[in-house]
Amino acid sequence: GYTTVALFGLDTREAGQLGSGNRSDTIIIANINNDTKEVKLVSVYRDTYLNLTNGKYNKCNSAYSSGGPAQAISMLNTNLDLDIEYYVSVDFAALTKTVDLLGGIDLDLTDEEVVHMNNYCVETSEKTGASYEPIEKPDPKPEDESKILGTYHLNGVQATSYCRIRYTSGWDMKRTERQRYIISLMVEKAKKASLSTLNDIMDEVFPMIKTNFSKTELIQLGMGILSYQLGDTQGFPKSNIMGEDVKDAIGIDCVVPTTLEANVKQLHAFLFDQEDYSPSETVLKRSDYIAAHTGFGNDYVSDELKQYISDRESALDDEENSDSEEEIDTQSDASSETSADDMSAYSQDSSSSDNYSNGNSNHNDYDDSDYDYEDNSDDYSGYGNNNGYYNSYNEDNSDGDESG
């Protein structure tokens, strides 16, 4: 069977403030195959347009802010047909401390990554109370800023700041790829660490996180994971559209899954090898609502996911379809306040033991009749000038490959 755990990285600037009121700007699904001992990671893009489980649709990271980890887990379960019970929430300070206790990590950096990481380090150091030494920038500046400069040894402040970078090619999608890559480096470092180092991490970091695991459960799980292998990783939704076309349609910058149904089918094929997965009625209704409300339906599904398009009637009744069309008209001219602040945080690697069923959830805890739109006054524009292109970024693993 499988074990699936939610990992949340919060945008809080106050260490230890890990409850509601903070957006989960990192959302990672860690899925363990208990038979093969393989772990797969899926980053749910923070701006993904989903039902927040209260009948309202907005960026999915708003669920944690509204109702803490309970609502965020429910958001994942009901939109993606999952059955997650356990979670781990961290902030900048917890990640920084973990990397430092592991002795730092080594990774290749480009010139532009060095520049952005150094900039983020200022705030990360200030908020965590940890120190760092800025990496010297090359002089003269290289012509190709995206070319690898070399391999660098990063401490906790630098690794955390690296995970926050999104102002390069690939934008937020590339940021999530960096986060999954850092997880893989941390896991490999932990496999080689001494027992005393691992005990130090548990003793010092456990009080800094929020989780519904007991300390004993995390120790048992952590020791088991050291013998597991990290498999493929990806982002969600794999087929999507974002940019000016989306903002014109619904008034906010967000990532619209094209379609939610197709992406959920692909997700279950990726995580559970369920190539013929049939989404729940809840997912079908939400998928049809998102398509009707935004105007981005099956015609916008990427070539890679076209195999998951189904020829079926709408799961919405006539009244719901009418409400959807009405909302498109009333919301298309809506504007939202934007902020240049990067609220990206990071979540560390943790998982649960044996509380997974078959990837299909019965968590239908919202009222489908309430297709309201919730404005987010703290909305931010996360994708620059990606003017209405779809299938904008498809990435697998952490090899830096980008398309679109």
PDB file of N, CA and C in Angstrom, residues 220-282:
ATOM      1  N   GLN A 220      10.607   6.945  14.233  1.00  0.00           N
ATOM      2  CA  GLN A 220      10.462   5.662  13.548  1.00  0.00           C
ATOM      3  C   GLN A 220      10.370   5.841  12.040  1.00  0.00           C
ATOM      4  N   LEU A 221       9.600   6.841  11.650  1.00  0.00           N
ATOM      5  CA  LEU A 221       9.439   7.104  10.223  1.00  0.00           C
ATOM      6  C   LEU A 221      10.751   7.552   9.603  1.00  0.00           C
ATOM      7  N   GLY A 222      11.438   8.460  10.280  1.00  0.00           N
ATOM      8  CA  GLY A 222      12.701   8.976   9.761  1.00  0.00           C
ATOM      9  C   GLY A 222      13.744   7.895   9.578  1.00  0.00           C
ATOM     10  N   MET A 223      13.846   6.997  10.531  1.00  0.00           N
ATOM     11  CA  MET A 223      14.813   5.904  10.417  1.00  0.00           C
ATOM     12  C   MET A 223      14.462   5.001   9.244  1.00  0.00           C
ATOM     13  N   GLY A 224      13.145   4.802   9.018  1.00  0.00           N
ATOM     14  CA  GLY A 224      12.739   3.983   7.884  1.00  0.00           C
ATOM     15  C   GLY A 224      13.040   4.633   6.558  1.00  0.00           C
ATOM     16  N   ILE A 225      12.814   5.939   6.482  1.00  0.00           N
ATOM     17  CA  ILE A 225      13.008   6.661   5.229  1.00  0.00           C
ATOM     18  C   ILE A 225      14.466   6.648   4.787  1.00  0.00           C
ATOM     19  N   LEU A 226      15.378   6.518   5.739  1.00  0.00           N
ATOM     20  CA  LEU A 226      16.799   6.500   5.389  1.00  0.00           C
ATOM     21  C   LEU A 226      17.155   5.314   4.500  1.00  0.00           C
ATOM     22  N   SER A 227      16.294   4.309   4.494  1.00  0.00           N
ATOM     23  CA  SER A 227      16.547   3.152   3.625  1.00  0.00           C
ATOM     24  C   SER A 227      15.723   3.215   2.347  1.00  0.00           C
ATOM     25  N   TYR A 228      14.895   4.265   2.198  1.00  0.00           N
ATOM     26  CA  TYR A 228      14.062   4.411   1.011  1.00  0.00           C
ATOM     27  C   TYR A 228      14.815   5.168  -0.077  1.00  0.00           C
ATOM     28  N   GLN A 229      14.289   5.106  -1.277  1.00  0.00           N
ATOM     29  CA  GLN A 229      14.862   5.823  -2.407  1.00  0.00           C
ATOM     30  C   GLN A 229      13.899   6.901  -2.877  1.00  0.00           C
ATOM     31  N   LEU A 230      14.432   8.081  -3.128  1.00  0.00           N
ATOM     32  CA  LEU A 230      13.609   9.151  -3.682  1.00  0.00           C
ATOM     33  C   LEU A 230      13.458   8.938  -5.177  1.00  0.00           C
ATOM     34  N   GLY A 231      12.208   8.781  -5.623  1.00  0.00           N
ATOM     35  CA  GLY A 231      11.945   8.522  -7.032  1.00  0.00           C
ATOM     36  C   GLY A 231      11.674   9.796  -7.809  1.00  0.00           C
ATOM     37  N   ASP A 232      10.839   9.691  -8.818  1.00  0.00           N
ATOM     38  CA  ASP A 232      10.515  10.841  -9.659  1.00  0.00           C
ATOM     39  C   ASP A 232       9.741  11.891  -8.870  1.00  0.00           C
ATOM     40  N   THR A 233       9.849  13.123  -9.316  1.00  0.00           N
ATOM     41  CA  THR A 233       9.089  14.216  -8.723  1.00  0.00           C
ATOM     42  C   THR A 233       8.452  15.025  -9.845  1.00  0.00           C
ATOM     43  N   GLN A 234       7.422  15.794  -9.504  1.00  0.00           N
ATOM     44  CA  GLN A 234       6.790  16.641 -10.506  1.00  0.00           C
ATOM     45  C   GLN A 234       5.996  17.750  -9.826  1.00  0.00           C
ATOM     46  N   GLY A 235       5.497  18.669 -10.630  1.00  0.00           N
ATOM     47  CA  GLY A 235       4.625  19.715 -10.137  1.00  0.00           C
ATOM     48  C   GLY A 235       3.181  19.419 -10.515  1.00  0.00           C
ATOM     49  N   PHE A 236       2.261  20.096  -9.827  1.00  0.00           N
ATOM     50  CA  PHE A 236       0.819  19.961 -10.104  1.00  0.00           C
ATOM     51  C   PHE A 236       0.192  21.361 -10.082  1.00  0.00           C
ATOM     52  N   PRO A 237      -0.669  21.665 -11.069  1.00  0.00           N
ATOM     53  CA  PRO A 237      -1.132  20.833 -12.180  1.00  0.00           C
ATOM     54  C   PRO A 237      -0.116  20.798 -13.320  1.00  0.00           C
ATOM     55  N   LYS A 238       0.035  19.627 -13.892  1.00  0.00           N
ATOM     56  CA  LYS A 238       1.014  19.449 -14.960  1.00  0.00           C
ATOM     57  C   LYS A 238       0.573  20.160 -16.234  1.00  0.00           C
ATOM     58  N   SER A 239      -0.714  20.170 -16.502  1.00  0.00           N
ATOM     59  CA  SER A 239      -1.281  20.942 -17.613  1.00  0.00           C
ATOM     60  C   SER A 239      -2.012  22.130 -17.013  1.00  0.00           C
ATOM     61  N   ASN A 240      -1.618  23.333 -17.436  1.00  0.00           N
ATOM     62  CA  ASN A 240      -2.192  24.525 -16.807  1.00  0.00           C
ATOM     63  C   ASN A 240      -2.113  25.717 -17.745  1.00  0.00           C
ATOM     64  N   ILE A 241      -2.790  26.770 -17.353  1.00  0.00           N
ATOM     65  CA  ILE A 241      -2.690  28.046 -18.048  1.00  0.00           C
ATOM     66  C   ILE A 241      -2.608  29.141 -17.001  1.00  0.00           C
ATOM     67  N   MET A 242      -1.800  30.157 -17.283  1.00  0.00           N
ATOM     68  CA  MET A 242      -1.663  31.274 -16.347  1.00  0.00           C
ATOM     69  C   MET A 242      -1.299  32.518 -17.136  1.00  0.00           C
ATOM     70  N   GLY A 243      -1.228  33.645 -16.475  1.00  0.00           N
ATOM     71  CA  GLY A 243      -0.850  34.884 -17.135  1.00  0.00           C
ATOM     72  C   GLY A 243      -2.025  35.817 -17.350  1.00  0.00           C
ATOM     73  N   GLU A 244      -1.862  36.717 -18.313  1.00  0.00           N
ATOM     74  CA  GLU A 244      -2.842  37.784 -18.523  1.00  0.00           C
ATOM     75  C   GLU A 244      -4.215  37.256 -18.926  1.00  0.00           C
ATOM     76  N   ASP A 245      -4.261  36.180 -19.705  1.00  0.00           N
ATOM     77  CA  ASP A 245      -5.562  35.626 -20.107  1.00  0.00           C
ATOM     78  C   ASP A 245      -6.364  35.179 -18.891  1.00  0.00           C
ATOM     79  N   VAL A 246      -5.677  34.567 -17.929  1.00  0.00           N
ATOM     80  CA  VAL A 246      -6.353  34.132 -16.713  1.00  0.00           C
ATOM     81  C   VAL A 246      -6.808  35.334 -15.902  1.00  0.00           C
ATOM     82  N   LYS A 247      -5.944  36.319 -15.759  1.00  0.00           N
ATOM     83  CA  LYS A 247      -6.301  37.503 -14.992  1.00  0.00           C
ATOM     84  C   LYS A 247      -7.475  38.235 -15.632  1.00  0.00           C
ATOM     85  N   ASP A 248      -7.504  38.284 -16.954  1.00  0.00           N
ATOM     86  CA  ASP A 248      -8.628  38.911 -17.646  1.00  0.00           C
ATOM     87  C   ASP A 248      -9.926  38.143 -17.396  1.00  0.00           C
ATOM     88  N   ALA A 249      -9.813  36.811 -17.259  1.00  0.00           N
ATOM     89  CA  ALA A 249     -11.016  35.979 -17.122  1.00  0.00           C
ATOM     90  C   ALA A 249     -11.601  36.028 -15.720  1.00  0.00           C
ATOM     91  N   ILE A 250     -10.750  35.983 -14.687  1.00  0.00           N
ATOM     92  CA  ILE A 250     -11.286  35.869 -13.321  1.00  0.00           C
ATOM     93  C   ILE A 250     -10.758  36.937 -12.368  1.00  0.00           C
ATOM     94  N   GLY A 251      -9.895  37.810 -12.862  1.00  0.00           N
ATOM     95  CA  GLY A 251      -9.502  38.959 -12.051  1.00  0.00           C
ATOM     96  C   GLY A 251      -8.297  38.775 -11.169  1.00  0.00           C
ATOM     97  N   ILE A 252      -7.690  37.590 -11.134  1.00  0.00           N
ATOM     98  CA  ILE A 252      -6.495  37.378 -10.320  1.00  0.00           C
ATOM     99  C   ILE A 252      -5.464  36.585 -11.112  1.00  0.00           C
ATOM    100  N   ASP A 253      -4.203  36.744 -10.746  1.00  0.00           N
ATOM    101  CA  ASP A 253      -3.134  35.922 -11.302  1.00  0.00           C
ATOM    102  C   ASP A 253      -3.140  34.592 -10.576  1.00  0.00           C
ATOM    103  N   CYS A 254      -3.418  33.534 -11.280  1.00  0.00           N
ATOM    104  CA  CYS A 254      -3.381  32.219 -10.657  1.00  0.00           C
ATOM    105  C   CYS A 254      -3.081  31.178 -11.721  1.00  0.00           C
ATOM    106  N   VAL A 255      -2.919  29.951 -11.293  1.00  0.00           N
ATOM    107  CA  VAL A 255      -2.634  28.828 -12.189  1.00  0.00           C
ATOM    108  C   VAL A 255      -3.906  28.000 -12.317  1.00  0.00           C
ATOM    109  N   VAL A 256      -4.480  27.966 -13.501  1.00  0.00           N
ATOM    110  CA  VAL A 256      -5.721  27.233 -13.728  1.00  0.00           C
ATOM    111  C   VAL A 256      -5.394  25.838 -14.257  1.00  0.00           C
ATOM    112  N   PRO A 257      -5.813  24.779 -13.569  1.00  0.00           N
ATOM    113  CA  PRO A 257      -5.588  23.425 -14.088  1.00  0.00           C
ATOM    114  C   PRO A 257      -6.440  23.166 -15.320  1.00  0.00           C
ATOM    115  N   THR A 258      -5.825  22.645 -16.369  1.00  0.00           N
ATOM    116  CA  THR A 258      -6.554  22.373 -17.614  1.00  0.00           C
ATOM    117  C   THR A 258      -6.435  20.880 -17.942  1.00  0.00           C
ATOM    118  N   THR A 259      -7.451  20.183 -17.564  1.00  0.00           N
ATOM    119  CA  THR A 259      -8.514  20.497 -16.618  1.00  0.00           C
ATOM    120  C   THR A 259      -8.169  19.840 -15.288  1.00  0.00           C
ATOM    121  N   LEU A 260      -8.943  20.136 -14.237  1.00  0.00           N
ATOM    122  CA  LEU A 260      -8.691  19.471 -12.963  1.00  0.00           C
ATOM    123  C   LEU A 260      -8.853  17.967 -13.124  1.00  0.00           C
ATOM    124  N   GLU A 261      -9.873  17.549 -13.857  1.00  0.00           N
ATOM    125  CA  GLU A 261     -10.096  16.113 -14.070  1.00  0.00           C
ATOM    126  C   GLU A 261      -8.889  15.454 -14.713  1.00  0.00           C
ATOM    127  N   ALA A 262      -8.378  16.030 -15.797  1.00  0.00           N
ATOM    128  CA  ALA A 262      -7.234  15.445 -16.500  1.00  0.00           C
ATOM    129  C   ALA A 262      -6.005  15.405 -15.606  1.00  0.00           C
ATOM    130  N   ASN A 263      -5.797  16.469 -14.844  1.00  0.00           N
ATOM    131  CA  ASN A 263      -4.622  16.519 -13.970  1.00  0.00           C
ATOM    132  C   ASN A 263      -4.720  15.531 -12.815  1.00  0.00           C
ATOM    133  N   VAL A 264      -5.918  15.328 -12.272  1.00  0.00           N
ATOM    134  CA  VAL A 264      -6.082  14.352 -11.196  1.00  0.00           C
ATOM    135  C   VAL A 264      -5.835  12.940 -11.721  1.00  0.00           C
ATOM    136  N   LYS A 265      -6.302  12.663 -12.921  1.00  0.00           N
ATOM    137  CA  LYS A 265      -6.037  11.346 -13.524  1.00  0.00           C
ATOM    138  C   LYS A 265      -4.539  11.127 -13.690  1.00  0.00           C
ATOM    139  N   GLN A 266      -3.844  12.151 -14.200  1.00  0.00           N
ATOM    140  CA  GLN A 266      -2.393  12.040 -14.368  1.00  0.00           C
ATOM    141  C   GLN A 266      -1.689  11.887 -13.027  1.00  0.00           C
ATOM    142  N   LEU A 267      -2.169  12.608 -12.013  1.00  0.00           N
ATOM    143  CA  LEU A 267      -1.566  12.534 -10.684  1.00  0.00           C
ATOM    144  C   LEU A 267      -1.662  11.124 -10.121  1.00  0.00           C
ATOM    145  N   HIS A 268      -2.820  10.495 -10.263  1.00  0.00           N
ATOM    146  CA  HIS A 268      -2.992   9.142  -9.735  1.00  0.00           C
ATOM    147  C   HIS A 268      -2.187   8.123 -10.533  1.00  0.00           C
ATOM    148  N   ALA A 269      -2.012   8.366 -11.820  1.00  0.00           N
ATOM    149  CA  ALA A 269      -1.142   7.493 -12.604  1.00  0.00           C
ATOM    150  C   ALA A 269       0.302   7.629 -12.128  1.00  0.00           C
ATOM    151  N   PHE A 270       0.720   8.849 -11.810  1.00  0.00           N
ATOM    152  CA  PHE A 270       2.092   9.116 -11.370  1.00  0.00           C
ATOM    153  C   PHE A 270       2.348   8.551  -9.975  1.00  0.00           C
ATOM    154  N   LEU A 271       1.427   8.802  -9.044  1.00  0.00           N
ATOM    155  CA  LEU A 271       1.656   8.407  -7.657  1.00  0.00           C
ATOM    156  C   LEU A 271       1.334   6.942  -7.382  1.00  0.00           C
ATOM    157  N   PHE A 272       0.269   6.438  -8.000  1.00  0.00           N
ATOM    158  CA  PHE A 272      -0.254   5.119  -7.633  1.00  0.00           C
ATOM    159  C   PHE A 272      -0.302   4.123  -8.793  1.00  0.00           C
ATOM    160  N   ASP A 273       0.258   4.503  -9.945  1.00  0.00           N
ATOM    161  CA  ASP A 273       0.236   3.634 -11.131  1.00  0.00           C
ATOM    162  C   ASP A 273      -1.183   3.263 -11.537  1.00  0.00           C
ATOM    163  N   GLN A 274      -2.127   4.191 -11.319  1.00  0.00           N
ATOM    164  CA  GLN A 274      -3.522   3.956 -11.691  1.00  0.00           C
ATOM    165  C   GLN A 274      -3.796   4.635 -13.038  1.00  0.00           C
ATOM    166  N   GLU A 275      -3.460   3.971 -14.110  1.00  0.00           N
ATOM    167  CA  GLU A 275      -3.604   4.558 -15.443  1.00  0.00           C
ATOM    168  C   GLU A 275      -5.057   4.739 -15.850  1.00  0.00           C
ATOM    169  N   ASP A 276      -5.952   3.973 -15.267  1.00  0.00           N
ATOM    170  CA  ASP A 276      -7.372   4.050 -15.633  1.00  0.00           C
ATOM    171  C   ASP A 276      -8.192   4.646 -14.497  1.00  0.00           C
ATOM    172  N   TYR A 277      -7.608   5.548 -13.730  1.00  0.00           N
ATOM    173  CA  TYR A 277      -8.292   6.104 -12.565  1.00  0.00           C
ATOM    174  C   TYR A 277      -9.521   6.919 -12.970  1.00  0.00           C
ATOM    175  N   SER A 278     -10.608   6.732 -12.229  1.00  0.00           N
ATOM    176  CA  SER A 278     -11.838   7.493 -12.452  1.00  0.00           C
ATOM    177  C   SER A 278     -12.049   8.453 -11.281  1.00  0.00           C
ATOM    178  N   PRO A 279     -11.928   9.752 -11.502  1.00  0.00           N
ATOM    179  CA  PRO A 279     -12.094  10.719 -10.417  1.00  0.00           C
ATOM    180  C   PRO A 279     -13.479  10.662  -9.791  1.00  0.00           C
ATOM    181  N   SER A 280     -13.547  11.098  -8.550  1.00  0.00           N
ATOM    182  CA  SER A 280     -14.809  11.126  -7.829  1.00  0.00           C
ATOM    183  C   SER A 280     -15.760  12.154  -8.433  1.00  0.00           C
ATOM    184  N   GLU A 281     -17.017  12.064  -8.068  1.00  0.00           N
ATOM    185  CA  GLU A 281     -18.013  13.037  -8.531  1.00  0.00           C
ATOM    186  C   GLU A 281     -17.645  14.448  -8.054  1.00  0.00           C
ATOM    187  N   THR A 282     -17.073  14.532  -6.863  1.00  0.00           N
ATOM    188  CA  THR A 282     -16.641  15.834  -6.341  1.00  0.00           C
ATOM    189  C   THR A 282     -15.617  16.479  -7.259  1.00  0.00           C
TER     190      THR A 282
END
